[in-house]
PDB file of N, CA and C in Angstrom:
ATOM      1  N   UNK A  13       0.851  -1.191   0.000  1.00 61.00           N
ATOM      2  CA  UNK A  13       0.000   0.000   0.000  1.00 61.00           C
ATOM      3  C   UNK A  13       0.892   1.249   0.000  1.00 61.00           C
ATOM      4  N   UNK A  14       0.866   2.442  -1.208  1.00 87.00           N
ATOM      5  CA  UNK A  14       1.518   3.711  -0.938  1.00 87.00           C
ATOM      6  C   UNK A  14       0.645   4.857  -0.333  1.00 87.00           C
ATOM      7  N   UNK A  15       1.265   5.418   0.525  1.00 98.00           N
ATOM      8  CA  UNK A  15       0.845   6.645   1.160  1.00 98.00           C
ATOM      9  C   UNK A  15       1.507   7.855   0.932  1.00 98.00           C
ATOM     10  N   UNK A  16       0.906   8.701   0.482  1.00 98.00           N
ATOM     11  CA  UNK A  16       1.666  10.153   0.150  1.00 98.00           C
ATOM     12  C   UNK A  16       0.828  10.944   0.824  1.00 98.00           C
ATOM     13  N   UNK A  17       2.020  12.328   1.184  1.00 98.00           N
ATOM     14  CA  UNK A  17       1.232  13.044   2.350  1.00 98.00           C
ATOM     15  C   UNK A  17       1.651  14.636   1.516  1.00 98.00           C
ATOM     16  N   UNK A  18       1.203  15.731   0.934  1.00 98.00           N
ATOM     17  CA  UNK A  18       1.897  16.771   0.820  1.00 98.00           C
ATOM     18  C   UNK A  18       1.683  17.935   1.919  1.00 98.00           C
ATOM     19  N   UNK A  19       2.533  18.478   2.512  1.00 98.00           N
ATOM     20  CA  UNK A  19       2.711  18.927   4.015  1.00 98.00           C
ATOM     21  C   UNK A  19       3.519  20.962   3.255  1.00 98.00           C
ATOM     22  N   UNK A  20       3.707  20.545   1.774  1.00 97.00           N
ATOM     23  CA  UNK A  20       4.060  21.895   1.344  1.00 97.00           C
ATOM     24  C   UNK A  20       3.279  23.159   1.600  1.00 97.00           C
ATOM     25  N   UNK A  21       1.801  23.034   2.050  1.00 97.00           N
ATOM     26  CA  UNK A  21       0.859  24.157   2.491  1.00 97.00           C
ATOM     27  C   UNK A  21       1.408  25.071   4.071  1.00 97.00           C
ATOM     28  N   UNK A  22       2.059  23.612   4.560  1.00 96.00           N
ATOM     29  CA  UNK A  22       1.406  23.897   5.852  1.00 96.00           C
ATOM     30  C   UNK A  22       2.861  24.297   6.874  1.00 96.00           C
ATOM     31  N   UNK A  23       2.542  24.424   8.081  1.00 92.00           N
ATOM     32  CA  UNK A  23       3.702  25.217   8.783  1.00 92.00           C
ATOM     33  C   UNK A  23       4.237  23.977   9.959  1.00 92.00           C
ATOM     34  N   UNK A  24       5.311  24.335  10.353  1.00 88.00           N
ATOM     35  CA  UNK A  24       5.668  23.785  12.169  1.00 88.00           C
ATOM     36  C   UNK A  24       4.473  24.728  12.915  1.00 88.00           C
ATOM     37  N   UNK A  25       4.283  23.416  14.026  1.00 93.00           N
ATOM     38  CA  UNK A  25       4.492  22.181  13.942  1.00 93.00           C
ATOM     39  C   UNK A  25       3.414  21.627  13.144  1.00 93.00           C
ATOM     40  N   UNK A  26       2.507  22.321  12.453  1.00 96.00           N
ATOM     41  CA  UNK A  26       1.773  21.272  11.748  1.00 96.00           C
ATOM     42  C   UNK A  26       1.994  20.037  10.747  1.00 96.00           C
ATOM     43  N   UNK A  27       3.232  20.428  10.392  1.00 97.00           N
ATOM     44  CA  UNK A  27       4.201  19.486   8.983  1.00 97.00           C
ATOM     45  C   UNK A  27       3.887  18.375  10.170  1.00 97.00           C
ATOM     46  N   UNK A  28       5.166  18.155  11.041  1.00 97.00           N
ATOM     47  CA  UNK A  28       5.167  17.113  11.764  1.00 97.00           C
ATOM     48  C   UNK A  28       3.709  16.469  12.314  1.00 97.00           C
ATOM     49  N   UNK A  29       2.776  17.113  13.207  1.00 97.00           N
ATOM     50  CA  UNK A  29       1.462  16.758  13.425  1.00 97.00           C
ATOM     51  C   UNK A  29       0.798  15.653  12.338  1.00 97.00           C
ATOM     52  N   UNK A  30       0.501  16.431  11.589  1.00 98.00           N
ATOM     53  CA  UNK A  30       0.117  15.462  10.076  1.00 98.00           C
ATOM     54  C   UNK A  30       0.982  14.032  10.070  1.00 98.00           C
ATOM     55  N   UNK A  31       2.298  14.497   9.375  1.00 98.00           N
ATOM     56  CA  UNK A  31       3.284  12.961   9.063  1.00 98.00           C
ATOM     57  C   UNK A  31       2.940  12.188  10.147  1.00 98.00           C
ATOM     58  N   UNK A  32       2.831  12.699  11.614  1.00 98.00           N
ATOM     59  CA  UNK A  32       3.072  11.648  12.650  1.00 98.00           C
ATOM     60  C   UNK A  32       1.408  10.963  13.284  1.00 98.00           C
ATOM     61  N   UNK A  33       0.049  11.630  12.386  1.00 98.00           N
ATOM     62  CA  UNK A  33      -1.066  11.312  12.136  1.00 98.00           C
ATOM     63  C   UNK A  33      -1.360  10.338  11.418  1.00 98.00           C
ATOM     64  N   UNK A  34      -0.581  10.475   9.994  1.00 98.00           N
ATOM     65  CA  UNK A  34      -0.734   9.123   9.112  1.00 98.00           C
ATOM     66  C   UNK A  34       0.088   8.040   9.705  1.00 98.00           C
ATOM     67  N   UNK A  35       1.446   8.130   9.872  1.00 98.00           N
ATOM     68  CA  UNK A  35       1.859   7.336  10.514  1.00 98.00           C
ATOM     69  C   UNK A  35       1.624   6.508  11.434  1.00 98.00           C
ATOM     70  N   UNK A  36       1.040   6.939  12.122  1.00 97.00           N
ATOM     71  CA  UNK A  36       0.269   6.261  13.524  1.00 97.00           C
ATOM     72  C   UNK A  36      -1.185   5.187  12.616  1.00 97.00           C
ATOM     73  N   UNK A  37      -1.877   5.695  11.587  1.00 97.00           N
ATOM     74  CA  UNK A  37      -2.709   4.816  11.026  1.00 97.00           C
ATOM     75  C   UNK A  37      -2.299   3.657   9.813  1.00 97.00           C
ATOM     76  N   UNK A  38      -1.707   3.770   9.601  1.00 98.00           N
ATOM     77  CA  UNK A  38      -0.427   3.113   8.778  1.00 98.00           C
ATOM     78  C   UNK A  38      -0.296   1.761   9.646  1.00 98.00           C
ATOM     79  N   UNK A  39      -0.148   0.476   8.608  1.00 97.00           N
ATOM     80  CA  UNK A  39       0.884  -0.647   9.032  1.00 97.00           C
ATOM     81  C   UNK A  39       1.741  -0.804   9.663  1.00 97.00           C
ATOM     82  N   UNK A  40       2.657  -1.513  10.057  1.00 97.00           N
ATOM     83  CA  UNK A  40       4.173  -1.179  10.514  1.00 97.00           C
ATOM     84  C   UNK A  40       4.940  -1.696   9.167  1.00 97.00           C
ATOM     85  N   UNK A  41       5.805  -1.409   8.992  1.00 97.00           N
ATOM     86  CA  UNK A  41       6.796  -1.471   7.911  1.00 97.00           C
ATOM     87  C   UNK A  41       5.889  -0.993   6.381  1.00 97.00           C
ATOM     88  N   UNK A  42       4.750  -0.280   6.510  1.00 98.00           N
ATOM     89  CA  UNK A  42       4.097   0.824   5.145  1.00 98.00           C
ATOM     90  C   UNK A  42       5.304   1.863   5.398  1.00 98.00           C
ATOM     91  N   UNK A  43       5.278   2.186   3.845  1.00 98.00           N
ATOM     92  CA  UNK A  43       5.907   3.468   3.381  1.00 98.00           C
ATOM     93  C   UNK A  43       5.175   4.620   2.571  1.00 98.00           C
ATOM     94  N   UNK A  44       5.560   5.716   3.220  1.00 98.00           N
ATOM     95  CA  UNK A  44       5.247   7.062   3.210  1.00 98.00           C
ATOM     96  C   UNK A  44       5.932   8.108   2.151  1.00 98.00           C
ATOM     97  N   UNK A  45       5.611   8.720   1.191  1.00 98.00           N
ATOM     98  CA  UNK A  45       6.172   9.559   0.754  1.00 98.00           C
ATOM     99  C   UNK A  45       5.813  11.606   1.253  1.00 98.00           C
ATOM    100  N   UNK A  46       6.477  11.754   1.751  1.00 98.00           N
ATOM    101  CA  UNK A  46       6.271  13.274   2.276  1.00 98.00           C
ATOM    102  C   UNK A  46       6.335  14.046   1.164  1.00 98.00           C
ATOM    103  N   UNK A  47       6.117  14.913   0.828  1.00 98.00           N
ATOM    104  CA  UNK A  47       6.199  16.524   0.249  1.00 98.00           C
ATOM    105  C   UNK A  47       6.005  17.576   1.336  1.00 98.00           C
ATOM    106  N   UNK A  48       7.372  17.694   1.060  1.00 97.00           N
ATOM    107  CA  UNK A  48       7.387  19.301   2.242  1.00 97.00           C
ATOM    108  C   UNK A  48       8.552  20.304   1.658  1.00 97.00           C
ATOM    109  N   UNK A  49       8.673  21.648   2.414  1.00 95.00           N
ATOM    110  CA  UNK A  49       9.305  22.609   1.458  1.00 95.00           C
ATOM    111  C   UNK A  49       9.553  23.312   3.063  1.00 95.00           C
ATOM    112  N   UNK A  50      10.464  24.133   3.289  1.00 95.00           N
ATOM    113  CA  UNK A  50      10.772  25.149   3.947  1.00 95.00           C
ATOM    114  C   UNK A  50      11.687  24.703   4.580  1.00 95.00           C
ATOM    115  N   UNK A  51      13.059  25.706   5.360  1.00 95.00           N
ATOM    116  CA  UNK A  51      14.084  25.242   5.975  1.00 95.00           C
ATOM    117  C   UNK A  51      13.252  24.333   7.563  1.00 95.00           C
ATOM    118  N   UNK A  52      12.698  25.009   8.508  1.00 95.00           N
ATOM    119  CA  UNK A  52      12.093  24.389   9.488  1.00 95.00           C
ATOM    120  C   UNK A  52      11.843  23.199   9.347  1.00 95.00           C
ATOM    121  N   UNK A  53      10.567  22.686   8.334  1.00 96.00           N
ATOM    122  CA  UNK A  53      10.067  21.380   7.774  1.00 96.00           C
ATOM    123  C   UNK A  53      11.291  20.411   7.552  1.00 96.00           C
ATOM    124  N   UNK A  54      12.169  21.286   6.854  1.00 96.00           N
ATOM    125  CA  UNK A  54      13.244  19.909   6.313  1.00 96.00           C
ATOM    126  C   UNK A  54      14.303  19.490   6.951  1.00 96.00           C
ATOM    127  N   UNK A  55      14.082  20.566   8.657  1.00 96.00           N
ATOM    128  CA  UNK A  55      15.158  19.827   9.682  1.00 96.00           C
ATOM    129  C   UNK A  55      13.775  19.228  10.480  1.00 96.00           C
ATOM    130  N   UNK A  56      12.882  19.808  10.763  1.00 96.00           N
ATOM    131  CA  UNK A  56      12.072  19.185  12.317  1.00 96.00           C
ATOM    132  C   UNK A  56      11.314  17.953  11.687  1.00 96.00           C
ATOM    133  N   UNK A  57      10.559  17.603  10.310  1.00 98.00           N
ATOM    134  CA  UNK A  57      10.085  16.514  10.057  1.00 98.00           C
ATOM    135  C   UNK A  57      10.590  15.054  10.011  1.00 98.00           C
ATOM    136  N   UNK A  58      11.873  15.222   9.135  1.00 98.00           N
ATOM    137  CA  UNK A  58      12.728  14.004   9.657  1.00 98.00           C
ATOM    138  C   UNK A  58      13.313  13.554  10.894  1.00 98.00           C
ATOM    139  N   UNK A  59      13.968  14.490  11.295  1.00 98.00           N
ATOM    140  CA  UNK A  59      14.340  14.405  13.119  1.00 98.00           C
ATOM    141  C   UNK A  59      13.334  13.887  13.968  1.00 98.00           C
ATOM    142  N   UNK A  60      11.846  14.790  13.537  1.00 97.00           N
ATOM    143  CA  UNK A  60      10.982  13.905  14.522  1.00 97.00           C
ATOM    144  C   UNK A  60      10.527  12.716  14.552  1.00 97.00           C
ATOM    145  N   UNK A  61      10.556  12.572  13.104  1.00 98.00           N
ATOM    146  CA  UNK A  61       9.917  10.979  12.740  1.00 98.00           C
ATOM    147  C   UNK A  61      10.960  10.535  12.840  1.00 98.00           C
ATOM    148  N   UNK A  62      12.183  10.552  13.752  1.00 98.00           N
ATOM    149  CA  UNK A  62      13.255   9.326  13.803  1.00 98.00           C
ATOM    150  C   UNK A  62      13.455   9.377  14.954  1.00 98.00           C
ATOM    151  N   UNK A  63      13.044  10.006  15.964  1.00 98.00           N
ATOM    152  CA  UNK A  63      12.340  10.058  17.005  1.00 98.00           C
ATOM    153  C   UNK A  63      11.550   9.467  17.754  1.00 98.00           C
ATOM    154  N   UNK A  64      10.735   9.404  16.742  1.00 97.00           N
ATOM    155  CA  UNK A  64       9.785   8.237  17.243  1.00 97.00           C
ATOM    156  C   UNK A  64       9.508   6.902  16.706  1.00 97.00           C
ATOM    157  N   UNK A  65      10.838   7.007  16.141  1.00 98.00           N
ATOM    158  CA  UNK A  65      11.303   5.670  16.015  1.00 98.00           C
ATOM    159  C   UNK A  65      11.074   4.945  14.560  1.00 98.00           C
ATOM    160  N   UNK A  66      10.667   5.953  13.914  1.00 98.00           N
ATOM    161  CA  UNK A  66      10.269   5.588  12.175  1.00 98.00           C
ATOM    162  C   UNK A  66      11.829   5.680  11.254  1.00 98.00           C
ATOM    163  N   UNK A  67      11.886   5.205  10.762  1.00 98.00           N
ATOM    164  CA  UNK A  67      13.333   5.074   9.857  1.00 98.00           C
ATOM    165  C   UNK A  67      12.989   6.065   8.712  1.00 98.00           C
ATOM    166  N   UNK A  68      13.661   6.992   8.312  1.00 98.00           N
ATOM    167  CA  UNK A  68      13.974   7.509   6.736  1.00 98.00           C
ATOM    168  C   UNK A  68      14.688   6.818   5.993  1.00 98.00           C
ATOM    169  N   UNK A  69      14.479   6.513   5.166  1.00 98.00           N
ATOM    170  CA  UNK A  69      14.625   6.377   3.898  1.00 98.00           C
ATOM    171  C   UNK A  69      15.441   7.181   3.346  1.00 98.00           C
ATOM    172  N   UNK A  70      15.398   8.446   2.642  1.00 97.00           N
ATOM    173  CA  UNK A  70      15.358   9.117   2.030  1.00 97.00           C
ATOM    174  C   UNK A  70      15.156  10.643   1.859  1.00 97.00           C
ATOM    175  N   UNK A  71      15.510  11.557   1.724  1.00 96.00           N
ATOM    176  CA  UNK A  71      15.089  13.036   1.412  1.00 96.00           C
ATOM    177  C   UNK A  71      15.957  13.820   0.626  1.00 96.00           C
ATOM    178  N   UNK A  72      15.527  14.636  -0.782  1.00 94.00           N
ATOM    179  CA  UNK A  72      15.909  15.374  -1.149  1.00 94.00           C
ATOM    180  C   UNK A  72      15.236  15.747  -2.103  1.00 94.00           C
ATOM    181  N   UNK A  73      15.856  16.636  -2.591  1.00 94.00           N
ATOM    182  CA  UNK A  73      14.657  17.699  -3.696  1.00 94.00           C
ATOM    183  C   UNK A  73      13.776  17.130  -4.790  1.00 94.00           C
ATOM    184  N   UNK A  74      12.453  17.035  -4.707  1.00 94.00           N
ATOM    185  CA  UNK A  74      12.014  16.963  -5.583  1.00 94.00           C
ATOM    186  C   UNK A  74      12.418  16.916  -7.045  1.00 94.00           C
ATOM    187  N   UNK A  75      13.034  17.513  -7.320  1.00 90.00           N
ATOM    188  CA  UNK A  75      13.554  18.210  -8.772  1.00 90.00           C
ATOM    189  C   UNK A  75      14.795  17.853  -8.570  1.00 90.00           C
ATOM    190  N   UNK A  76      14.944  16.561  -9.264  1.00 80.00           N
ATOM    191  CA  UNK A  76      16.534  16.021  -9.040  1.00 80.00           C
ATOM    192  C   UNK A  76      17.516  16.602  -9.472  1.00 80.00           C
ATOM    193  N   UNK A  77      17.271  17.375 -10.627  1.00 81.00           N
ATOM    194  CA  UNK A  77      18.104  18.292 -11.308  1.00 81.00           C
ATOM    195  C   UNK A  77      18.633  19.624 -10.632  1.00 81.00           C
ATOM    196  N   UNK A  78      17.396  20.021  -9.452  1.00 76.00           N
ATOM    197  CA  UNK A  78      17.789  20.996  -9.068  1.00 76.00           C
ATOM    198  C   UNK A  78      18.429  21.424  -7.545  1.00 76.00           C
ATOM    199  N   UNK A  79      19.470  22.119  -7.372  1.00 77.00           N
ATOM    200  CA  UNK A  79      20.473  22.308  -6.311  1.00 77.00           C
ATOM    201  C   UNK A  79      19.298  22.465  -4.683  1.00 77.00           C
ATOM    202  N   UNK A  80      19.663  21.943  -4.189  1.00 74.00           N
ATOM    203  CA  UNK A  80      18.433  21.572  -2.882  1.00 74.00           C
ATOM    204  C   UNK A  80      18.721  23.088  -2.211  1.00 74.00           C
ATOM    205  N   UNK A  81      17.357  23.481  -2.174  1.00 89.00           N
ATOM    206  CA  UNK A  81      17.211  24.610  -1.906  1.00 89.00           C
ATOM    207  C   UNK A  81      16.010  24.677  -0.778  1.00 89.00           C
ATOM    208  N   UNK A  82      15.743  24.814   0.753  1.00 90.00           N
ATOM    209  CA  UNK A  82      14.245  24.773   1.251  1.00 90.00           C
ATOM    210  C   UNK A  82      13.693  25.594   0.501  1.00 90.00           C
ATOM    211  N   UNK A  83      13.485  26.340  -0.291  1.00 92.00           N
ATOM    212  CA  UNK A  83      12.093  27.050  -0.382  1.00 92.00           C
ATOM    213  C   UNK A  83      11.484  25.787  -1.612  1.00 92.00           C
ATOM    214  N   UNK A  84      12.303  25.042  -2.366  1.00 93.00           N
ATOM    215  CA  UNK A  84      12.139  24.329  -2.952  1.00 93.00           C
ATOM    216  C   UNK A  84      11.055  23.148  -2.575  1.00 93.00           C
ATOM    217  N   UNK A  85      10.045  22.101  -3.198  1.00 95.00           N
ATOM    218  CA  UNK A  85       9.379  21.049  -2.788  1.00 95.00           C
ATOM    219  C   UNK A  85      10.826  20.164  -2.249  1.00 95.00           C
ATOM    220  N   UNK A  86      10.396  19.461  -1.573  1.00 96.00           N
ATOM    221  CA  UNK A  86      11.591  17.991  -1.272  1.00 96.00           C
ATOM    222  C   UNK A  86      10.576  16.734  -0.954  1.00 96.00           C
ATOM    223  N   UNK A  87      11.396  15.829  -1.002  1.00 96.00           N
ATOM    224  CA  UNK A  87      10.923  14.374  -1.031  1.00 96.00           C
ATOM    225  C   UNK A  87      11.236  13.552  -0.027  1.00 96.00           C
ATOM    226  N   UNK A  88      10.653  13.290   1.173  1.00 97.00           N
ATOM    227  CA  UNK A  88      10.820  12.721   2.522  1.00 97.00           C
ATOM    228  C   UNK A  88      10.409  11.207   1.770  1.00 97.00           C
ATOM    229  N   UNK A  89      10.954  10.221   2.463  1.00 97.00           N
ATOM    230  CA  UNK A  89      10.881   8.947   2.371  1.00 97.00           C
ATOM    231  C   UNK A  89      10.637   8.293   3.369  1.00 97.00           C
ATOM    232  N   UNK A  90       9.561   7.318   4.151  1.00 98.00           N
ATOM    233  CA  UNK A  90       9.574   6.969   5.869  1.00 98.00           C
ATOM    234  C   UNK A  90       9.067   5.822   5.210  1.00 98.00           C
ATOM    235  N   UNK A  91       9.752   5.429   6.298  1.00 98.00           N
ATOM    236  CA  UNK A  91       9.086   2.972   6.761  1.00 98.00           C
ATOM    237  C   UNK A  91       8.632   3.695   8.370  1.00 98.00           C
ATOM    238  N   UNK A  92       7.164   2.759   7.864  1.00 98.00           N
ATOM    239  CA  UNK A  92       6.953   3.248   9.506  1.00 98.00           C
ATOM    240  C   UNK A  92       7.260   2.113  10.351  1.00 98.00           C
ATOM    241  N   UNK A  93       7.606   2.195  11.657  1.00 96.00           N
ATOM    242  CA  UNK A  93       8.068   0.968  12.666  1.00 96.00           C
ATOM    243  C   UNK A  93       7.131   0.279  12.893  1.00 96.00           C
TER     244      UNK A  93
END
């Protein structure tokens, strides 16, 4: 089953709130794809979800081509525990 979450609207702490909402309804070992954008989001979302004990995968810019920038979309990757 894939789950995608886009969290690019929204602010701290709501980014995290959300990810750690689906997560919690989620399988254990389902995977998550995030969309999020802003410097805050792209340190506190991963940190937290490894935190609580969810593994990343993965994160970086959307736009593979392009130099990772927060204001940019990015691409979070999670296995949930």
């Amino acid at each position: 089953n894939e789950y995608f979450l886009d969290i690019t609207a929204d602010v701290c702490p709501l980014t995290f709130v959300k990810t750690k909402l689906l997560l919690e309804k989620m399988p254990p070992g389902a995977v998550v794809t995030v969309r999020l954008k802003g410097a805050q989001p792209l340190d506190n979302v991963p940190r937290s979800v490894k935190a609580h004990g969810h593994e990343v995968l993965s994160l970086g810019p959307e736009d593979t081509l392009a130099v990772s920038n927060p204001r940019l979309p990015h691409i979070l990757i999670v296995r949930r525990r």
